[in-house]
Amino acid sequence: MNGILLADLLNGSTTRLRKQPSVLVLVSGGIDSAVLVWELSGRFDRVVPLYIQSGFFWEKAEIYHLRQYLRKIKSESIAKLQKIDLPIRNIYPPHWSLHGKNVPGADTDDSAVYLPGRNILLLANAALCASFSGINQIALGILKGNPFPDSTRIFLKKITSALSEGLTVPIKVLTPYRKLSKKQVVMRGASLPLSLTFSCINPKGKKHCGVCNKCKERIDAFRMTGFADKTFY
């Protein structure tokens, strides 16, 4: 897959094109950003994974898995993981994402896991990091059907314009998975060690709980593909 543009893949083409210089990728421990980092390593000479730590309940386990995954898929194109701290405890009101109580379960709607302003904070800080590094492209793994207001096309267009204006550099936000479902992303990552990725919002130590909203989404995606889910729940 290295050397093939994601846009070409989405359109069913496998024409090899010249790589672009650099891209900064907002990563979590989840499947979407994990597959995205690998695929972009075939499109860009340098892929910089950036993890923004905000104090969420699951982050210790998530970072552990992310480091394991990046070590496993080691590539010359993928730079060392960058991590910055952006605490939000003094901004958010008491919230399940910070204290781990009443975490949305498997039977809740996706709206229950909305983190207010999450992409605003991520993109603003990613743009600063990117501009200081001479990078003007930022990628994140937004999927089809994402219901949140800070993931819409109009929002991304407006924030991209504001960031470019405020930083006086042209910032471009890439969302190559916007037309894909979780099942499709899992299928694209079939050759990757997806068992090392982490999707849980109510971890038990470093393991998935198996019963939260995000675990159900993960379990369902694997079930729909027919691939063996080697995740420990």
PDB file of C-alpha atoms in Angstrom:
ATOM      1  CA  MET A   1       0.000   0.000   0.000  1.00  0.00           C
ATOM      2  CA  ASN A   2       2.997   2.310   0.433  1.00  0.00           C
ATOM      3  CA  GLY A   3       3.196   4.888  -2.332  1.00  0.00           C
ATOM      4  CA  ILE A   4      -0.526   4.813  -3.156  1.00  0.00           C
ATOM      5  CA  LEU A   5      -2.552   7.953  -2.518  1.00  0.00           C
ATOM      6  CA  LEU A   6      -5.512   7.595  -0.166  1.00  0.00           C
ATOM      7  CA  ALA A   7      -7.649   9.588  -2.600  1.00  0.00           C
ATOM      8  CA  ASP A   8      -6.821   7.015  -5.272  1.00  0.00           C
ATOM      9  CA  LEU A   9      -7.660   4.181  -2.912  1.00  0.00           C
ATOM     10  CA  LEU A  10     -11.024   5.729  -2.142  1.00  0.00           C
ATOM     11  CA  ASN A  11     -11.712   5.982  -5.856  1.00  0.00           C
ATOM     12  CA  GLY A  12     -10.554   2.450  -6.575  1.00  0.00           C
ATOM     13  CA  SER A  13      -7.360   3.490  -8.378  1.00  0.00           C
ATOM     14  CA  THR A  14      -3.917   2.091  -7.621  1.00  0.00           C
ATOM     15  CA  THR A  15      -1.874   4.558  -9.666  1.00  0.00           C
ATOM     16  CA  ARG A  16       1.442   5.278  -7.929  1.00  0.00           C
ATOM     17  CA  LEU A  17       2.175   8.968  -7.486  1.00  0.00           C
ATOM     18  CA  ARG A  18       5.036  10.917  -5.996  1.00  0.00           C
ATOM     19  CA  LYS A  19       4.976  11.324  -2.229  1.00  0.00           C
ATOM     20  CA  GLN A  20       4.309  14.648  -0.514  1.00  0.00           C
ATOM     21  CA  PRO A  21       6.756  16.033   2.099  1.00  0.00           C
ATOM     22  CA  SER A  22       5.126  15.974   5.589  1.00  0.00           C
ATOM     23  CA  VAL A  23       1.858  15.565   7.438  1.00  0.00           C
ATOM     24  CA  LEU A  24       0.943  15.722  11.128  1.00  0.00           C
ATOM     25  CA  VAL A  25      -1.586  13.076  12.196  1.00  0.00           C
ATOM     26  CA  LEU A  26      -3.759  13.434  15.273  1.00  0.00           C
ATOM     27  CA  VAL A  27      -3.665  10.004  16.876  1.00  0.00           C
ATOM     28  CA  SER A  28      -5.426   8.224  19.693  1.00  0.00           C
ATOM     29  CA  GLY A  29      -5.001   4.549  20.408  1.00  0.00           C
ATOM     30  CA  GLY A  30      -7.945   3.642  18.211  1.00  0.00           C
ATOM     31  CA  ILE A  31      -8.329   1.765  14.949  1.00  0.00           C
ATOM     32  CA  ASP A  32      -9.107   4.770  12.748  1.00  0.00           C
ATOM     33  CA  SER A  33      -6.000   6.825  13.466  1.00  0.00           C
ATOM     34  CA  ALA A  34      -3.857   3.673  13.649  1.00  0.00           C
ATOM     35  CA  VAL A  35      -4.759   2.661  10.097  1.00  0.00           C
ATOM     36  CA  LEU A  36      -4.516   6.281   8.945  1.00  0.00           C
ATOM     37  CA  VAL A  37      -0.927   6.673  10.169  1.00  0.00           C
ATOM     38  CA  TRP A  38       0.139   3.584   8.256  1.00  0.00           C
ATOM     39  CA  GLU A  39      -1.647   4.502   5.053  1.00  0.00           C
ATOM     40  CA  LEU A  40      -0.305   8.054   5.105  1.00  0.00           C
ATOM     41  CA  SER A  41       3.222   6.673   5.432  1.00  0.00           C
ATOM     42  CA  GLY A  42       2.766   5.580   1.834  1.00  0.00           C
ATOM     43  CA  ARG A  43       1.664   9.037   0.757  1.00  0.00           C
ATOM     44  CA  PHE A  44       4.105  11.266   2.654  1.00  0.00           C
ATOM     45  CA  ASP A  45       7.854  11.218   3.154  1.00  0.00           C
ATOM     46  CA  ARG A  46       7.342  12.089   6.833  1.00  0.00           C
ATOM     47  CA  VAL A  47       4.335  11.305   9.010  1.00  0.00           C
ATOM     48  CA  VAL A  48       4.362  12.872  12.473  1.00  0.00           C
ATOM     49  CA  PRO A  49       1.918  11.227  14.931  1.00  0.00           C
ATOM     50  CA  LEU A  50       0.712  13.668  17.609  1.00  0.00           C
ATOM     51  CA  TYR A  51      -1.074  12.621  20.805  1.00  0.00           C
ATOM     52  CA  ILE A  52      -2.717  15.372  22.855  1.00  0.00           C
ATOM     53  CA  GLN A  53      -3.140  14.361  26.481  1.00  0.00           C
ATOM     54  CA  SER A  54      -6.032  16.087  28.230  1.00  0.00           C
ATOM     55  CA  GLY A  55      -6.584  14.058  31.386  1.00  0.00           C
ATOM     56  CA  PHE A  56      -9.292  11.704  30.184  1.00  0.00           C
ATOM     57  CA  PHE A  57      -9.927   8.546  32.193  1.00  0.00           C
ATOM     58  CA  TRP A  58      -8.701   6.169  29.496  1.00  0.00           C
ATOM     59  CA  GLU A  59      -5.528   7.942  28.403  1.00  0.00           C
ATOM     60  CA  LYS A  60      -2.982   5.914  30.392  1.00  0.00           C
ATOM     61  CA  ALA A  61      -4.138   2.692  28.760  1.00  0.00           C
ATOM     62  CA  GLU A  62      -4.549   4.377  25.379  1.00  0.00           C
ATOM     63  CA  ILE A  63      -1.010   5.769  25.283  1.00  0.00           C
ATOM     64  CA  TYR A  64       0.400   2.387  26.323  1.00  0.00           C
ATOM     65  CA  HIS A  65      -1.326   0.668  23.400  1.00  0.00           C
ATOM     66  CA  LEU A  66      -0.461   3.446  20.964  1.00  0.00           C
ATOM     67  CA  ARG A  67       3.245   3.118  21.724  1.00  0.00           C
ATOM     68  CA  GLN A  68       3.037  -0.666  21.318  1.00  0.00           C
ATOM     69  CA  TYR A  69       1.309  -0.294  17.957  1.00  0.00           C
ATOM     70  CA  LEU A  70       3.734   2.304  16.579  1.00  0.00           C
ATOM     71  CA  ARG A  71       6.708   0.163  17.586  1.00  0.00           C
ATOM     72  CA  LYS A  72       5.182  -2.798  15.778  1.00  0.00           C
ATOM     73  CA  ILE A  73       4.530  -0.967  12.493  1.00  0.00           C
ATOM     74  CA  LYS A  74       7.863   0.850  12.565  1.00  0.00           C
ATOM     75  CA  SER A  75       8.489   2.634   9.272  1.00  0.00           C
ATOM     76  CA  GLU A  76      11.108   5.047   7.981  1.00  0.00           C
ATOM     77  CA  SER A  77       8.319   7.442   7.063  1.00  0.00           C
ATOM     78  CA  ILE A  78       6.741   7.483  10.538  1.00  0.00           C
ATOM     79  CA  ALA A  79       8.442   9.883  12.949  1.00  0.00           C
ATOM     80  CA  LYS A  80       8.696   9.457  16.710  1.00  0.00           C
ATOM     81  CA  LEU A  81       5.429   9.965  18.577  1.00  0.00           C
ATOM     82  CA  GLN A  82       4.968  13.549  19.737  1.00  0.00           C
ATOM     83  CA  LYS A  83       2.908  14.144  22.882  1.00  0.00           C
ATOM     84  CA  ILE A  84       1.715  17.413  24.391  1.00  0.00           C
ATOM     85  CA  ASP A  85      -0.305  18.090  27.536  1.00  0.00           C
ATOM     86  CA  LEU A  86      -3.532  20.044  27.288  1.00  0.00           C
ATOM     87  CA  PRO A  87      -5.361  19.567  30.619  1.00  0.00           C
ATOM     88  CA  ILE A  88      -9.073  20.329  30.455  1.00  0.00           C
ATOM     89  CA  ARG A  89     -10.119  19.529  34.029  1.00  0.00           C
ATOM     90  CA  ASN A  90     -10.376  23.251  34.798  1.00  0.00           C
ATOM     91  CA  ILE A  91     -12.497  23.817  31.690  1.00  0.00           C
ATOM     92  CA  TYR A  92     -14.898  20.873  31.675  1.00  0.00           C
ATOM     93  CA  PRO A  93     -17.585  20.577  34.336  1.00  0.00           C
ATOM     94  CA  PRO A  94     -17.634  17.265  36.264  1.00  0.00           C
ATOM     95  CA  HIS A  95     -17.766  14.775  33.403  1.00  0.00           C
ATOM     96  CA  TRP A  96     -17.700  10.983  32.995  1.00  0.00           C
ATOM     97  CA  SER A  97     -14.680  11.260  30.678  1.00  0.00           C
ATOM     98  CA  LEU A  98     -12.561  12.626  33.522  1.00  0.00           C
ATOM     99  CA  HIS A  99     -13.658  10.560  36.536  1.00  0.00           C
ATOM    100  CA  GLY A 100     -14.782   7.326  34.854  1.00  0.00           C
ATOM    101  CA  LYS A 101     -18.207   7.168  36.524  1.00  0.00           C
ATOM    102  CA  ASN A 102     -21.408   6.461  34.573  1.00  0.00           C
ATOM    103  CA  VAL A 103     -19.465   5.805  31.395  1.00  0.00           C
ATOM    104  CA  PRO A 104     -21.820   5.386  28.383  1.00  0.00           C
ATOM    105  CA  GLY A 105     -22.565   1.702  27.926  1.00  0.00           C
ATOM    106  CA  ALA A 106     -23.121  -0.499  24.888  1.00  0.00           C
ATOM    107  CA  ASP A 107     -26.812   0.431  24.623  1.00  0.00           C
ATOM    108  CA  THR A 108     -26.267   4.210  24.448  1.00  0.00           C
ATOM    109  CA  ASP A 109     -26.421   6.363  21.323  1.00  0.00           C
ATOM    110  CA  ASP A 110     -23.189   7.721  19.855  1.00  0.00           C
ATOM    111  CA  SER A 111     -24.235  11.178  21.046  1.00  0.00           C
ATOM    112  CA  ALA A 112     -23.574   9.986  24.611  1.00  0.00           C
ATOM    113  CA  VAL A 113     -19.813   9.892  23.994  1.00  0.00           C
ATOM    114  CA  TYR A 114     -19.573  13.437  22.646  1.00  0.00           C
ATOM    115  CA  LEU A 115     -16.690  15.393  24.162  1.00  0.00           C
ATOM    116  CA  PRO A 116     -17.607  19.092  23.807  1.00  0.00           C
ATOM    117  CA  GLY A 117     -15.119  21.077  21.762  1.00  0.00           C
ATOM    118  CA  ARG A 118     -12.750  18.145  21.374  1.00  0.00           C
ATOM    119  CA  ASN A 119     -11.831  18.776  17.750  1.00  0.00           C
ATOM    120  CA  ILE A 120     -11.579  22.515  18.345  1.00  0.00           C
ATOM    121  CA  LEU A 121      -8.888  21.915  20.957  1.00  0.00           C
ATOM    122  CA  LEU A 122      -7.153  19.203  18.945  1.00  0.00           C
ATOM    123  CA  LEU A 123      -6.972  21.131  15.698  1.00  0.00           C
ATOM    124  CA  ALA A 124      -5.934  24.441  17.263  1.00  0.00           C
ATOM    125  CA  ASN A 125      -3.037  22.821  19.090  1.00  0.00           C
ATOM    126  CA  ALA A 126      -2.100  20.571  16.181  1.00  0.00           C
ATOM    127  CA  ALA A 127      -1.967  23.602  13.886  1.00  0.00           C
ATOM    128  CA  LEU A 128       0.427  25.371  16.254  1.00  0.00           C
ATOM    129  CA  CYS A 129       2.665  22.307  16.474  1.00  0.00           C
ATOM    130  CA  ALA A 130       2.554  21.847  12.717  1.00  0.00           C
ATOM    131  CA  SER A 131       3.363  25.483  11.945  1.00  0.00           C
ATOM    132  CA  PHE A 132       6.383  25.453  14.269  1.00  0.00           C
ATOM    133  CA  SER A 133       7.615  22.348  12.448  1.00  0.00           C
ATOM    134  CA  GLY A 134       7.075  23.721   8.963  1.00  0.00           C
ATOM    135  CA  ILE A 135       4.147  21.368   8.297  1.00  0.00           C
ATOM    136  CA  ASN A 136       0.926  22.688   6.802  1.00  0.00           C
ATOM    137  CA  GLN A 137      -1.186  19.522   6.567  1.00  0.00           C
ATOM    138  CA  ILE A 138      -3.022  17.893   9.473  1.00  0.00           C
ATOM    139  CA  ALA A 139      -4.912  14.603   9.198  1.00  0.00           C
ATOM    140  CA  LEU A 140      -7.503  13.004  11.446  1.00  0.00           C
ATOM    141  CA  GLY A 141      -9.651   9.910  11.144  1.00  0.00           C
ATOM    142  CA  ILE A 142     -13.208  11.258  11.039  1.00  0.00           C
ATOM    143  CA  LEU A 143     -15.583   8.547   9.731  1.00  0.00           C
ATOM    144  CA  LYS A 144     -18.837   8.557   7.792  1.00  0.00           C
ATOM    145  CA  GLY A 145     -21.837   9.224   9.984  1.00  0.00           C
ATOM    146  CA  ASN A 146     -19.920  11.127  12.668  1.00  0.00           C
ATOM    147  CA  PRO A 147     -22.776  13.017  14.404  1.00  0.00           C
ATOM    148  CA  PHE A 148     -20.771  15.650  16.249  1.00  0.00           C
ATOM    149  CA  PRO A 149     -20.894  19.372  15.379  1.00  0.00           C
ATOM    150  CA  ASP A 150     -17.107  19.805  15.391  1.00  0.00           C
ATOM    151  CA  SER A 151     -16.670  17.112  12.733  1.00  0.00           C
ATOM    152  CA  THR A 152     -18.867  18.513   9.967  1.00  0.00           C
ATOM    153  CA  ARG A 153     -17.532  19.716   6.627  1.00  0.00           C
ATOM    154  CA  ILE A 154     -18.627  23.289   7.315  1.00  0.00           C
ATOM    155  CA  PHE A 155     -16.930  23.321  10.717  1.00  0.00           C
ATOM    156  CA  LEU A 156     -13.678  21.946   9.303  1.00  0.00           C
ATOM    157  CA  LYS A 157     -13.761  24.440   6.446  1.00  0.00           C
ATOM    158  CA  LYS A 158     -14.256  27.368   8.824  1.00  0.00           C
ATOM    159  CA  ILE A 159     -11.659  26.310  11.392  1.00  0.00           C
ATOM    160  CA  THR A 160      -9.136  25.608   8.647  1.00  0.00           C
ATOM    161  CA  SER A 161      -9.674  29.128   7.334  1.00  0.00           C
ATOM    162  CA  ALA A 162      -9.394  30.641  10.836  1.00  0.00           C
ATOM    163  CA  LEU A 163      -6.209  28.732  11.663  1.00  0.00           C
ATOM    164  CA  SER A 164      -4.601  29.709   8.369  1.00  0.00           C
ATOM    165  CA  GLU A 165      -5.533  33.342   8.935  1.00  0.00           C
ATOM    166  CA  GLY A 166      -4.410  33.408  12.558  1.00  0.00           C
ATOM    167  CA  LEU A 167      -1.093  31.653  11.952  1.00  0.00           C
ATOM    168  CA  THR A 168      -0.457  33.399   8.602  1.00  0.00           C
ATOM    169  CA  VAL A 169       0.400  30.032   7.052  1.00  0.00           C
ATOM    170  CA  PRO A 170      -1.796  27.868   4.804  1.00  0.00           C
ATOM    171  CA  ILE A 171      -3.202  25.055   6.956  1.00  0.00           C
ATOM    172  CA  LYS A 172      -4.971  22.113   5.322  1.00  0.00           C
ATOM    173  CA  VAL A 173      -7.042  19.571   7.256  1.00  0.00           C
ATOM    174  CA  LEU A 174      -7.257  16.103   5.686  1.00  0.00           C
ATOM    175  CA  THR A 175     -10.132  13.732   6.486  1.00  0.00           C
ATOM    176  CA  PRO A 176      -9.616  10.883   3.984  1.00  0.00           C
ATOM    177  CA  TYR A 177     -11.911   8.465   5.847  1.00  0.00           C
ATOM    178  CA  ARG A 178     -14.962  10.752   5.809  1.00  0.00           C
ATOM    179  CA  LYS A 179     -16.794   8.422   3.395  1.00  0.00           C
ATOM    180  CA  LEU A 180     -15.809   5.216   5.208  1.00  0.00           C
ATOM    181  CA  SER A 181     -17.484   3.217   7.980  1.00  0.00           C
ATOM    182  CA  LYS A 182     -15.664   1.600  10.900  1.00  0.00           C
ATOM    183  CA  LYS A 183     -16.073  -1.761   9.173  1.00  0.00           C
ATOM    184  CA  GLN A 184     -14.356  -0.435   6.048  1.00  0.00           C
ATOM    185  CA  VAL A 185     -11.457   0.982   8.053  1.00  0.00           C
ATOM    186  CA  VAL A 186     -10.981  -2.357   9.826  1.00  0.00           C
ATOM    187  CA  MET A 187     -10.888  -4.040   6.421  1.00  0.00           C
ATOM    188  CA  ARG A 188      -8.262  -1.586   5.192  1.00  0.00           C
ATOM    189  CA  GLY A 189      -6.149  -2.424   8.226  1.00  0.00           C
ATOM    190  CA  ALA A 190      -6.467  -6.187   7.880  1.00  0.00           C
ATOM    191  CA  SER A 191      -2.699  -6.650   7.562  1.00  0.00           C
ATOM    192  CA  LEU A 192      -1.931  -4.445  10.570  1.00  0.00           C
ATOM    193  CA  PRO A 193      -1.667  -5.477  14.256  1.00  0.00           C
ATOM    194  CA  LEU A 194      -5.072  -4.029  15.141  1.00  0.00           C
ATOM    195  CA  SER A 195      -5.157  -6.064  18.354  1.00  0.00           C
ATOM    196  CA  LEU A 196      -2.651  -3.527  19.696  1.00  0.00           C
ATOM    197  CA  THR A 197      -5.048  -0.622  19.135  1.00  0.00           C
ATOM    198  CA  PHE A 198      -7.270   0.640  21.938  1.00  0.00           C
ATOM    199  CA  SER A 199     -10.864   1.879  21.725  1.00  0.00           C
ATOM    200  CA  CYS A 200     -12.211   1.644  25.284  1.00  0.00           C
ATOM    201  CA  ILE A 201     -13.500   4.594  27.371  1.00  0.00           C
ATOM    202  CA  ASN A 202     -13.776   2.567  30.586  1.00  0.00           C
ATOM    203  CA  PRO A 203     -10.577   0.480  30.693  1.00  0.00           C
ATOM    204  CA  LYS A 204      -9.857  -2.149  33.305  1.00  0.00           C
ATOM    205  CA  GLY A 205      -6.183  -1.536  33.855  1.00  0.00           C
ATOM    206  CA  LYS A 206      -4.760  -1.676  30.335  1.00  0.00           C
ATOM    207  CA  LYS A 207      -7.527  -3.890  28.953  1.00  0.00           C
ATOM    208  CA  HIS A 208     -10.759  -3.103  27.151  1.00  0.00           C
ATOM    209  CA  CYS A 209     -13.829  -3.358  29.366  1.00  0.00           C
ATOM    210  CA  GLY A 210     -15.843  -4.975  26.554  1.00  0.00           C
ATOM    211  CA  VAL A 211     -19.131  -3.322  27.545  1.00  0.00           C
ATOM    212  CA  CYS A 212     -18.795   0.426  26.929  1.00  0.00           C
ATOM    213  CA  ASN A 213     -20.106   2.297  23.889  1.00  0.00           C
ATOM    214  CA  LYS A 214     -16.727   2.322  22.121  1.00  0.00           C
ATOM    215  CA  CYS A 215     -15.998  -1.341  22.839  1.00  0.00           C
ATOM    216  CA  LYS A 216     -19.344  -2.305  21.295  1.00  0.00           C
ATOM    217  CA  GLU A 217     -18.518  -0.232  18.208  1.00  0.00           C
ATOM    218  CA  ARG A 218     -15.203  -2.058  17.924  1.00  0.00           C
ATOM    219  CA  ILE A 219     -16.691  -5.520  18.483  1.00  0.00           C
ATOM    220  CA  ASP A 220     -19.447  -4.873  15.931  1.00  0.00           C
ATOM    221  CA  ALA A 221     -16.947  -3.665  13.306  1.00  0.00           C
ATOM    222  CA  PHE A 222     -14.857  -6.826  13.599  1.00  0.00           C
ATOM    223  CA  ARG A 223     -17.958  -9.002  13.565  1.00  0.00           C
ATOM    224  CA  MET A 224     -19.222  -7.357  10.373  1.00  0.00           C
ATOM    225  CA  THR A 225     -15.905  -7.914   8.595  1.00  0.00           C
ATOM    226  CA  GLY A 226     -15.686 -11.546   9.624  1.00  0.00           C
ATOM    227  CA  PHE A 227     -12.107 -10.967  10.768  1.00  0.00           C
ATOM    228  CA  ALA A 228     -10.909 -12.542  14.001  1.00  0.00           C
ATOM    229  CA  ASP A 229     -10.964 -10.001  16.813  1.00  0.00           C
ATOM    230  CA  LYS A 230      -7.824 -10.682  18.853  1.00  0.00           C
ATOM    231  CA  THR A 231      -8.561  -7.911  21.326  1.00  0.00           C
ATOM    232  CA  PHE A 232      -8.489  -8.842  25.023  1.00  0.00           C
ATOM    233  CA  TYR A 233     -11.764  -7.755  26.651  1.00  0.00           C
TER     234      TYR A 233
END
